[in-house]
Amino acid sequence: MDALWFYVISLVLSITILYGISLMSQVKTAVNGNKLSAMATALAVLVTLVYNEIFSESLAIIIILACMLIGAFIGLSLSKKVQMIQMPELVALLNGIGGAASAFVAGAAMFTAVTSFEATTGVLALIIGSLTLTGSIVAAGKLSKKIDGRPVIWNNHEFLTTVPIILLGAIVVATMVVDLPVTIILLISIALSGFLGVAFSIRVGGADMPITISLLNSLSGVAGAIAGMAIGNILLVAVGGIVGSSGLLLTQIMCKSMNSSLLTILQGKTSVAGKKTKVEPVVKESVTSEVKQVLEEKKVSAGDILKNAKKVFIVPGYGMALAQAQHLVKQLADTLEKQGTEVKYVIHPVAGRMPGHMNVLLAEADVDYEQLYEMDDVNDEFRECDACVVVGANDVLNPAAREAEGTPIYGMPILNVDKSKHIIFCNYDTSAGYAGVDNPLYSREEGVSLLLGDAAETLQNLLHDVKSIKAEEKSSSNVEHSAGAVLKGAKKVFIVPGYGMALAQAQHLVKQLADTLEKQGTEVKYVIHPVAGRMPGHMNVLLAEADVDYEQLYEMDDVNDEFRECDACVVVGANDVLNPAAREAEGTPIYGMPILNVDKSKHIIFCNYDTSAGYAGVDNPLYSREEGVSLLLGDAAETLQNLLHDVKSIKAEEKSSSNVEHSAGAVLKGAKKVFIVPGYGMALAQAQHLVKQLADTLEKQGTEVKYVIHPVAGRMPGHMNVLLAEADVDYEQLYEMDDVNDEFSECDACVVVGANDVLNPAAREAEGTPIYGMPILNVDKSKHIIFCNYDTSAGYAGVDNPLYSREEGVSLLLGDAAETLQNLLDDVKSIKAEEKPETSVETSAAKVLKDAKKVFIAPGYGMALAQAQHLVKQLADTLEKQGTEVKYVIHPVAGRMPGHMNVLLAEADVDYEQLYEMDDVNDEFSECDACVVVGANDVLNPAAREAEGTPIYGMPILNVDKSKHIIFCNYDTSAGYAGVDNPLYSREEGVSLLLGDAAETLQKLLDELK
């Protein structure tokens, strides 16, 4: 290729890349801009290979193409595997790879340099490229939390960064005037610049990473441009210069938005790794005493605020990214807009962990770019908005940036969220942000709602709150027409499945709903639209998977005229295929398409994700129909489960009220002898540990418990025995059928966990059935049977079990066995708790902690299993805010490796100064008002002092038993790994047992405390 043509093509490609980057500044054109720049870059590589006649070198071109294919494969793999939340660290790594590529080119150029200019630019590109690589790796580590996200400042950090800069500058100058040995210079330059990259990146806080990434992006471009000079490639110089300058411009813009200099940020002065800065709360004085009195009389919920709001701002932050809550944010906005509220998303320039982080996440949730507003555009409007919903943001709206001189964020421009009439925080907790400065808005008395915890959960609750308020505003006459009530009274029901059923994998629940309706005598038909789903016969395949008979599947043409006769139509994830706009709205994409006559049904129950338009983009008027429509929005699996529960609960309410006294929990509470019959359903639900807990609870109240095993229960010989042994059930408690079958008539209750055919009385009575003549367990002889089975379907033999429909002496706890057993356990314990005198309420765990002046926290392996360290930290922070002194006390062998607890608590940002070894504070337990034990047992078991001959006798333990009150957040009261019972569990006074998953019990304790 002629040099002139190469220069002309280089100019065109450079302008194309520059134009592509400019397109990326607008959301609507960003994707096309990205594609255009990528295509131009690929052409630039091809042009370079042609210009340098590489294609004539067969070995070289094979190596180059092989490397390009490997790189393309890695890139495509990352594009599919990397989740959106991991995008910041991926961008950081890609910057590092760009720097590394430039460093390789520069290193090669140093060995072939002829002039001092080539040698000097080669060294300079090598230095910047290596610095970019190591700096990007550290940045990626901080963003992925593999490295502490807080600023890490070494001793003599300034000196350690200044010396490499001076030495590298000297090397560059020396290369210009002296002929130095290339290999030595190359190795020294890589070592010094690599260290410098680590040194400057490690001291930047996690919240300042967007600016750091932008700078590293700029440096990767600069390195490429200088490497282009070293090898005399004008195209590489131009493209590298474009990347470098655009990155530098973005860095300057972001620094301006932070009202801080780049040097200050790189020195880690905008984030604090040490103690938090306390800021006095700011309270609006404009609220009159009359308003205060009204608020005291009736607290207004966040849902009420949003329901009545005319203008709402949504402020997303990094917490939204962590919780992957962008879709729920969009749902909340859609719900508010449907009620006529104006909604705006307000984005702070440095929100998130990379430039444009929030924009990308919200675009993923199909938020229109017109709804995204920059800080400067709407900051003055906050005082006009009725409510501001903050989702995982802190520093970018902290008023301390205006008022608290001397804090790291003082002077930083922030969103005027504090000017809003009401602020709703959907933040994880009220801890200080990355800058380490407390946010006074958290403690503001008026105009603030704190919905703390995982943003996905709090937003879901908030959505439910808003929708339930809306539902309550409908006339009370609608109560009689709830979805469950409609189905309960229906004689004919049509079920219309769609792609949403496939997404939610809800076909089995659809089948359960149909079975439940058929059992009450309802005629059920599944109606399939020809194009429902994503392939021909999609719905048929899914429903066949759930064992729906093909005779129940009807094509549209066969039953479309019958919709007007059906009492109810349940729509599961379908939209366009039943949208009446296809008949009425000329000019729309679906006009003229044959649709299901769902709108002719007497009542329509939508189990759809939301009320958005379908794939054709046409709104469905059925969603806003005033009468004859029930909207059960959300994940179809959840809404169907709720609908099933609704239908069954209505059925249950129709039974005589006398049955109330005979709940499953009450039966077990009064039982003297209980048999437990496990089956394959226990294996599927992995519920053996809960079965063991139930048995332990019953034995503690003096009940005799036996596990009765049928020879063919499960899927292999001894299946049940193995599972129960895994849950530490003694073999002496396992009984074969022949040994105890005659005793069923004597037992007060039999708990069946996922078993069916092995106890079906049809095996004795129903001649001609597959199980007739098979020996079965005499469960039907029990005084009361409690079924913890998934449903009342026939077992594998296909024979209905008459016990399910027995009028008396049967309790059906249907659903996942793990859940029903947990509910049964809670029921038994609650009945036990009700029998205690009411005065015990005053000594609840939360009350003890509320009054405590000194609290010790003793973590154990159970905390690790439940991953509850963040909740432990939240509990400690809550206590410290009320003035309580808190210490974490660590036993030397707590956990499964040395320092296990220390590592977990450090991950939750617990200061090392708060971690105390056993020997340092063991004598202080007698002074502490409460000790919270989180998943620890043997390390505090007093048997180690008193019970000679036990495995732990003589082992030094934490003096937890000396505390005034002990709060156990343990899974259960079983013996620990040493197999020695802990007498503290049965101590009458000064002990609170909060049993179950530590994460759940701690959350409940936190909620009660707050």
XYZ file of C-alpha atoms in Angstrom, residues 229-846:
618
model
C 5.563 7.392 17.764
C 8.146 4.779 18.740
C 7.275 2.535 15.769
C 6.382 5.347 13.377
C 2.695 4.431 13.021
C 0.661 7.600 12.542
C -2.648 5.712 12.848
C -1.760 4.419 16.312
C -0.665 7.929 17.308
C -3.984 9.392 16.188
C -6.232 6.764 17.778
C -4.214 6.729 21.003
C -4.406 10.518 21.138
C -8.199 10.426 20.708
C -8.608 7.897 23.534
C -6.141 9.750 25.758
C -7.722 13.174 25.274
C -11.319 11.942 25.658
C -10.376 10.117 28.860
C -8.599 13.183 30.197
C -11.570 15.418 29.377
C -13.915 13.060 31.230
C -11.512 12.997 34.185
C -11.511 16.800 34.349
C -15.314 16.951 34.134
C -15.674 14.440 36.980
C -13.107 16.211 39.148
C -15.027 19.427 38.626
C -18.225 17.645 39.626
C -16.488 16.501 42.810
C -15.142 20.047 43.340
C -11.783 18.455 43.922
C -8.421 18.329 42.172
C -7.098 15.159 40.551
C -4.049 15.277 42.846
C -6.264 15.350 45.947
C -8.209 12.323 44.733
C -5.066 10.369 43.825
C -3.699 11.096 47.297
C -6.791 9.473 48.838
C -7.796 12.632 50.664
C -11.408 12.517 49.515
C -11.965 9.186 51.281
C -11.138 8.231 54.810
C -9.961 4.870 56.059
C -9.993 5.822 59.703
C -12.663 7.006 62.132
C -15.974 8.298 60.906
C -16.699 12.026 61.014
C -19.671 12.859 63.179
C -22.064 15.469 61.803
C -24.888 17.004 63.777
C -28.320 16.163 62.346
C -30.123 18.874 60.446
C -33.771 19.343 61.395
C -36.165 21.525 59.419
C -37.753 24.148 61.647
C -40.581 24.817 59.201
C -42.694 21.964 60.543
C -45.248 23.434 62.909
C -46.239 21.924 66.211
C -49.681 21.182 64.775
C -48.188 19.104 61.983
C -45.950 17.308 64.496
C -48.984 16.487 66.582
C -50.793 15.052 63.553
C -47.732 12.994 62.588
C -47.440 11.646 66.108
C -51.086 10.633 66.064
C -50.795 8.880 62.734
C -47.449 7.917 61.212
C -47.556 8.216 57.438
C -45.912 5.304 55.660
C -43.571 5.646 52.694
C -46.269 4.029 50.570
C -48.795 6.700 51.608
C -46.325 9.458 50.753
C -45.724 8.067 47.248
C -49.412 7.358 46.695
C -50.245 11.041 47.199
C -47.148 12.504 45.523
C -47.481 14.601 42.366
C -43.744 14.797 41.684
C -41.144 12.177 42.650
C -37.387 12.134 42.107
C -35.450 8.856 42.153
C -31.753 9.010 43.072
C -29.867 5.783 42.295
C -26.441 4.909 43.695
C -23.955 2.082 43.946
C -26.256 0.233 46.360
C -28.742 -0.172 43.508
C -25.982 -1.799 41.465
C -25.045 -4.152 44.312
C -28.653 -5.222 44.833
C -29.333 -5.386 41.070
C -32.488 -3.448 41.852
C -32.763 -1.384 38.652
C -35.758 -3.370 37.386
C -37.636 -2.781 40.642
C -36.783 0.916 40.450
C -38.332 0.949 36.970
C -41.418 -0.901 38.234
C -41.837 1.630 41.046
C -41.553 4.506 38.580
C -44.059 2.873 36.206
C -46.510 2.321 39.071
C -46.234 5.964 40.119
C -46.604 7.239 36.547
C -49.748 5.145 36.092
C -51.329 7.019 38.993
C -50.391 10.351 37.335
C -47.171 11.138 39.225
C -44.323 12.894 37.410
C -41.123 10.877 37.881
C -37.531 11.890 37.197
C -34.321 9.920 37.719
C -31.568 12.237 38.956
C -27.980 11.074 38.383
C -24.944 12.452 40.199
C -21.834 12.598 37.940
C -19.820 10.256 40.171
C -22.597 7.890 41.284
C -21.498 4.265 40.973
C -18.089 2.861 40.204
C -17.487 3.920 36.602
C -18.517 6.867 34.426
C -22.175 6.495 33.437
C -22.670 3.481 35.755
C -26.225 4.430 36.738
C -27.187 5.295 33.161
C -26.098 1.875 31.942
C -27.991 0.030 34.695
C -31.195 1.994 34.185
C -30.954 1.571 30.409
C -30.766 -2.182 31.039
C -34.137 -1.846 32.794
C -35.587 0.022 29.777
C -35.699 3.427 31.436
C -36.042 6.128 28.769
C -33.063 8.422 28.526
C -35.389 11.437 28.542
C -36.157 10.545 32.162
C -32.490 10.656 33.206
C -31.452 14.080 34.460
C -27.999 15.351 35.358
C -27.474 17.055 38.711
C -27.055 20.580 37.316
C -30.266 20.343 35.277
C -32.691 19.658 38.130
C -30.903 20.379 41.403
C -33.042 23.440 42.055
C -36.231 21.404 41.578
C -35.757 19.177 44.630
C -37.632 21.648 46.836
C -40.650 21.240 44.530
C -40.763 17.423 44.618
C -43.108 15.732 47.067
C -40.848 12.746 47.616
C -37.340 11.651 46.741
C -36.589 7.923 46.684
C -32.886 7.257 47.339
C -31.713 3.807 46.259
C -28.270 2.971 47.613
C -26.750 6.476 47.499
C -25.038 8.334 50.333
C -22.048 10.649 49.861
C -23.480 12.241 46.709
C -26.384 13.699 48.706
C -24.804 14.159 52.141
C -25.474 17.745 53.376
C -22.170 17.567 55.270
C -20.560 18.427 51.934
C -22.042 21.917 52.369
C -21.766 22.385 56.114
C -19.078 20.234 57.720
C -15.751 21.943 57.105
C -12.720 19.713 57.414
C -14.536 16.575 56.257
C -13.280 14.791 53.117
C -16.411 15.690 51.115
C -16.653 19.342 52.173
C -17.123 21.492 49.077
C -18.189 18.632 46.805
C -21.308 19.495 44.779
C -24.164 17.274 45.927
C -27.757 16.563 45.002
C -30.160 18.774 46.971
C -32.073 15.773 48.252
C -32.367 17.388 51.690
C -34.578 20.080 50.158
C -37.254 17.502 49.230
C -40.506 17.479 51.198
C -39.965 13.809 52.053
C -36.990 11.494 51.584
C -37.356 7.701 51.370
C -34.039 5.904 51.871
C -33.775 2.412 50.390
C -30.206 2.029 51.649
C -28.561 -1.019 53.191
C -27.924 0.724 56.526
C -27.224 4.129 58.021
C -23.451 3.723 58.100
C -21.236 6.481 56.758
C -20.410 6.299 53.043
C -16.998 5.697 51.485
C -15.841 9.145 52.565
C -16.418 8.114 56.188
C -18.745 11.049 56.961
C -22.024 10.421 58.804
C -25.114 11.554 56.935
C -27.286 13.809 59.154
C -30.366 13.008 57.034
C -30.544 9.547 58.609
C -31.271 11.050 62.016
C -33.575 13.845 60.838
C -36.786 13.734 62.848
C -39.286 14.743 60.166
C -39.683 14.038 56.471
C -37.500 10.923 56.298
C -38.426 7.237 55.933
C -35.681 4.672 56.438
C -36.342 1.405 54.570
C -33.086 -0.324 55.454
C -31.717 -3.597 54.126
C -31.154 -5.078 50.690
C -32.498 -2.537 48.168
C -34.219 -5.249 46.125
C -36.245 -6.339 49.172
C -37.075 -2.846 50.448
C -38.157 -1.693 46.991
C -40.313 -4.797 46.597
C -41.966 -4.013 49.949
C -42.404 -0.376 48.960
C -43.990 -1.402 45.653
C -46.332 -3.754 47.484
C -47.181 -0.958 49.917
C -48.063 1.470 47.130
C -50.134 -1.121 45.272
C -51.936 -2.299 48.402
C -52.896 1.276 49.277
C -54.240 1.647 45.761
C -56.176 -1.556 46.149
C -57.649 -0.430 49.490
C -58.981 2.715 47.823
C -61.273 0.648 45.619
C -64.768 0.267 46.987
C -65.197 -2.390 49.615
C -67.561 -4.237 47.293
C -64.519 -5.398 45.364
C -63.361 -7.412 48.353
C -65.859 -10.099 47.507
C -64.344 -10.333 44.065
C -60.753 -11.104 45.016
C -58.989 -13.422 42.616
C -59.148 -16.301 45.084
C -62.856 -15.805 45.743
C -63.602 -15.603 42.020
C -61.833 -18.914 41.376
C -63.446 -20.508 44.415
C -66.917 -19.849 43.013
C -66.074 -20.503 39.352
C -67.663 -23.388 37.427
C -65.558 -22.941 34.295
C -62.014 -21.557 34.167
C -59.687 -21.004 31.202
C -55.902 -20.765 31.697
C -53.914 -18.804 29.091
C -50.135 -19.349 29.359
C -47.526 -17.100 27.723
C -43.796 -16.463 27.571
C -43.876 -15.026 31.105
C -44.765 -18.507 32.385
C -41.665 -19.829 30.641
C -39.466 -17.099 32.144
C -40.773 -17.788 35.655
C -40.742 -21.566 35.137
C -44.236 -21.513 36.617
C -45.797 -24.395 34.671
C -45.858 -26.700 37.706
C -47.720 -24.089 39.743
C -50.171 -23.618 36.866
C -50.808 -27.369 36.984
C -51.278 -27.248 40.782
C -53.791 -24.427 40.423
C -55.723 -26.391 37.806
C -55.673 -29.531 39.971
C -56.946 -27.581 42.977
C -59.795 -26.105 40.936
C -60.734 -29.476 39.438
C -60.857 -31.012 42.906
C -63.566 -28.504 43.834
C -65.517 -29.472 40.669
C -64.433 -26.672 38.340
C -64.000 -27.400 34.626
C -60.518 -26.234 33.549
C -59.148 -25.748 30.029
C -55.719 -24.543 28.924
C -56.059 -22.306 25.865
C -52.961 -21.938 23.679
C -52.416 -19.156 21.139
C -50.521 -20.359 18.028
C -47.639 -17.874 18.561
C -47.471 -17.944 22.374
C -43.867 -18.360 23.526
C -40.683 -18.294 21.490
C -41.042 -21.354 19.287
C -43.893 -23.450 17.830
C -45.464 -25.557 20.569
C -43.506 -23.783 23.327
C -46.425 -23.746 25.774
C -47.387 -27.338 24.964
C -43.881 -28.560 25.778
C -43.762 -26.697 29.094
C -47.190 -27.873 30.221
C -46.409 -31.447 29.164
C -43.328 -31.195 31.400
C -45.730 -30.453 34.273
C -47.810 -33.543 33.388
C -50.739 -31.630 31.927
C -52.838 -33.984 29.747
C -52.870 -33.109 26.050
C -56.668 -33.435 26.132
C -56.785 -30.312 28.291
C -54.790 -28.226 25.772
C -57.052 -26.345 23.357
C -56.116 -24.334 20.284
C -57.492 -20.820 19.896
C -59.930 -21.646 17.076
C -61.445 -24.528 19.037
C -62.584 -22.572 22.093
C -62.380 -18.872 21.280
C -66.166 -18.530 21.260
C -66.389 -20.127 24.715
C -64.574 -17.338 26.592
C -67.872 -15.516 27.197
C -69.130 -18.626 29.018
C -66.146 -19.001 31.362
C -66.385 -17.525 34.838
C -62.706 -16.691 35.056
C -59.649 -16.627 32.802
C -56.213 -16.865 34.430
C -53.547 -15.254 32.234
C -49.985 -16.307 33.069
C -47.383 -14.116 31.386
C -49.283 -13.408 28.150
C -50.009 -10.004 26.614
C -50.050 -9.319 22.855
C -51.891 -12.578 22.074
C -54.967 -11.337 23.969
C -54.686 -7.557 23.536
C -58.047 -6.169 22.274
C -56.070 -3.424 20.484
C -55.511 -6.040 17.766
C -59.193 -5.635 16.909
C -59.646 -1.927 17.490
C -56.430 0.089 17.218
C -55.729 0.638 13.535
C -52.143 1.473 12.681
C -50.659 -0.485 15.600
C -48.278 -3.373 14.844
C -50.766 -5.985 16.084
C -53.860 -4.626 14.346
C -55.625 -7.452 12.522
C -53.805 -10.242 14.360
C -56.185 -13.001 15.565
C -56.253 -12.948 19.373
C -57.744 -14.933 22.222
C -61.134 -13.529 23.300
C -59.969 -13.190 26.894
C -61.733 -9.835 27.168
C -65.067 -11.642 26.795
C -64.514 -13.557 30.063
C -66.577 -12.650 33.096
C -63.403 -12.098 35.113
C -59.732 -11.940 34.086
C -56.908 -12.668 36.522
C -53.545 -11.430 35.247
C -50.459 -13.138 36.674
C -48.142 -10.949 34.594
C -44.855 -9.329 35.621
C -46.186 -5.796 35.103
C -48.609 -3.787 33.013
C -46.054 -2.661 30.442
C -46.811 -3.004 26.757
C -45.839 -6.337 25.209
C -43.186 -6.953 22.565
C -45.288 -5.156 19.960
C -45.171 -2.017 22.088
C -48.953 -1.612 22.254
C -50.621 -0.836 25.584
C -53.216 -3.356 26.718
C -56.531 -1.662 27.686
C -57.519 -4.651 29.820
C -55.024 -3.577 32.487
C -56.984 -0.400 33.173
C -60.460 -1.926 32.951
C -62.413 -0.905 36.034
C -64.350 -4.113 36.648
C -63.811 -7.814 36.132
C -60.012 -7.666 36.243
C -57.566 -8.698 38.996
C -53.927 -7.672 38.571
C -51.539 -10.011 40.419
C -48.292 -8.416 39.257
C -44.740 -9.627 39.762
C -42.920 -12.896 39.209
C -45.513 -15.402 37.961
C -44.206 -18.149 40.245
C -44.816 -15.957 43.311
C -48.201 -14.603 42.253
C -49.468 -18.083 41.363
C -48.248 -19.392 44.702
C -50.140 -16.594 46.458
C -53.233 -17.266 44.349
C -53.076 -20.964 45.197
C -52.762 -20.102 48.865
C -55.718 -17.719 48.551
C -57.937 -20.398 47.003
C -56.936 -22.975 49.611
C -57.327 -20.559 52.528
C -60.865 -19.683 51.405
C -61.605 -23.392 51.286
C -60.122 -23.824 54.741
C -62.201 -20.963 56.157
C -65.336 -22.740 55.028
C -64.629 -25.639 57.346
C -66.240 -25.391 60.753
C -64.476 -23.071 63.177
C -64.154 -25.902 65.663
C -61.189 -27.160 63.671
C -59.199 -24.081 64.671
C -58.354 -25.605 68.028
C -56.928 -28.633 66.292
C -54.183 -26.943 64.249
C -51.157 -29.072 63.464
C -49.076 -27.162 66.007
C -51.656 -27.629 68.743
C -51.925 -31.359 67.983
C -48.152 -31.815 68.301
C -48.018 -29.628 71.411
C -50.426 -31.967 73.206
C -49.067 -35.232 71.780
C -47.428 -37.871 74.000
C -46.317 -40.116 71.129
C -45.430 -38.957 67.601
C -44.296 -40.951 64.547
C -42.401 -39.269 61.710
C -42.632 -40.862 58.255
C -40.062 -39.499 55.778
C -40.254 -39.932 51.984
C -38.654 -38.815 48.754
C -40.189 -35.346 49.148
C -37.963 -34.836 52.201
C -34.962 -35.634 50.013
C -36.090 -33.206 47.294
C -36.584 -30.387 49.817
C -33.425 -31.321 51.754
C -35.593 -31.018 54.862
C -33.933 -33.678 57.040
C -32.374 -31.099 59.359
C -35.759 -29.468 59.968
C -37.265 -32.915 60.629
C -34.555 -33.423 63.259
C -35.268 -29.993 64.778
C -38.984 -30.808 64.996
C -38.224 -34.107 66.714
C -35.815 -32.416 69.167
C -38.416 -29.769 69.997
C -41.036 -32.414 70.664
C -38.668 -34.521 72.789
C -37.788 -31.479 74.884
C -41.475 -31.180 75.828
C -41.478 -34.876 76.828
C -42.981 -36.403 73.671
C -41.812 -39.847 72.558
C -40.686 -39.634 68.913
C -39.995 -42.439 66.438
C -38.920 -42.254 62.804
C -40.688 -44.985 60.807
C -39.025 -46.012 57.526
C -40.775 -47.905 54.732
C -38.432 -50.381 52.952
C -38.872 -48.689 49.552
C -39.054 -45.062 50.680
C -36.769 -42.877 48.572
C -34.842 -43.769 45.452
C -32.331 -46.336 46.731
C -32.103 -48.842 49.590
C -31.535 -47.005 52.877
C -32.106 -43.571 51.279
C -34.016 -42.184 54.269
C -31.547 -43.669 56.764
C -28.636 -41.922 55.040
C -30.394 -38.544 54.967
C -31.467 -38.704 58.609
C -27.999 -39.856 59.671
C -26.653 -36.744 57.911
C -28.896 -34.701 60.248
C -27.459 -36.562 63.293
C -30.551 -38.656 63.975
C -29.608 -41.627 66.178
C -30.025 -45.026 64.514
C -31.896 -46.196 67.620
C -34.724 -43.835 66.658
C -35.092 -45.339 63.162
C -37.693 -48.105 63.019
C -38.533 -50.471 60.163
C -42.165 -50.872 59.124
C -42.608 -54.384 60.522
C -41.286 -53.368 63.949
C -43.811 -50.625 64.701
C -46.660 -50.890 62.207
C -49.065 -52.060 64.884
C -48.219 -49.051 67.069
C -49.667 -46.412 64.712
C -53.048 -46.801 66.390
C -51.430 -45.734 69.677
C -49.639 -42.625 68.384
C -51.270 -39.241 68.863
C -49.899 -37.784 65.664
C -48.011 -38.929 62.588
C -46.004 -36.348 60.629
C -45.612 -37.370 56.985
C -42.787 -35.578 55.145
C -42.952 -36.081 51.402
C -44.332 -39.630 51.383
C -47.393 -40.913 49.516
C -47.639 -44.379 47.940
C -45.960 -46.090 50.922
C -48.890 -45.129 53.182
C -51.783 -44.991 50.710
C -54.721 -47.094 52.084
C -55.682 -47.840 48.464
C -52.974 -50.516 48.613
C -55.315 -52.447 50.936
C -58.678 -51.614 49.395
C -58.486 -50.607 45.723
C -58.215 -53.772 43.686
C -56.800 -53.350 40.207
C -54.630 -50.379 41.117
C -50.828 -50.666 40.652
C -50.187 -50.597 44.420
C -52.913 -53.036 45.476
C -51.431 -55.648 47.804
C -48.257 -53.663 48.560
C -47.450 -53.604 52.308
C -47.876 -50.059 53.573
C -47.363 -48.090 56.768
C -50.523 -47.961 58.887
C -50.464 -44.178 58.974
C -54.241 -44.087 58.539
C -54.603 -45.697 61.962
C -53.019 -42.677 63.682
C -55.231 -40.379 65.715
C -54.066 -37.401 63.638
C -52.021 -37.201 60.420
C -50.033 -34.095 59.473
C -49.040 -34.090 55.804
C -45.994 -31.973 54.885
C -46.279 -32.929 51.213
C -45.837 -30.731 48.150
C -49.430 -31.213 46.997
C -52.286 -33.709 47.027
C -51.508 -35.177 43.616
C -51.349 -38.942 43.195
C -47.946 -40.518 43.830
C -45.686 -42.214 41.297
C -48.114 -45.129 41.065
C -50.822 -42.716 39.873
C -53.305 -43.703 42.598
C -55.182 -40.970 44.498
C -54.683 -41.049 48.248
C -58.037 -40.987 50.118
C -56.332 -39.618 53.249
C -56.026 -36.202 51.617
C -59.797 -35.801 51.527
C -60.531 -37.303 54.954
C -62.730 -34.870 56.852
C -61.266 -35.299 60.334
C -57.913 -36.076 61.855
C -55.872 -34.746 58.917
C -53.882 -31.507 58.545
C -52.611 -30.617 55.065
C -49.506 -28.408 55.166
C -48.863 -28.283 51.428
C -45.882 -26.828 49.567
C -42.125 -27.171 49.841
C -41.439 -29.446 52.821
C -38.655 -27.205 54.119
C -41.073 -24.270 54.334
C -44.023 -26.182 55.790
C -41.818 -27.822 58.418
C -40.349 -24.451 59.365
C -43.874 -23.063 59.762
C -44.877 -26.109 61.812
C -41.822 -25.658 64.036
C -42.663 -21.981 64.528
C -46.262 -22.944 65.315
C -45.204 -25.432 68.006
C -42.763 -22.933 69.525
C -45.275 -20.066 69.444
C -47.832 -22.185 71.286
C -45.131 -22.969 73.823
C -44.278 -19.279 74.090
C -47.925 -18.327 74.637
C -48.015 -20.605 77.670
C -45.314 -18.546 79.369
C -46.467 -15.610 81.546
C -46.826 -12.254 79.783
C -44.093 -10.719 81.944
C -41.511 -12.524 79.815
C -42.216 -10.057 77.004
C -40.433 -7.351 78.954
C -37.261 -9.420 79.017
C -37.198 -9.943 75.247
C -33.834 -9.898 73.524
C -34.473 -6.482 71.969
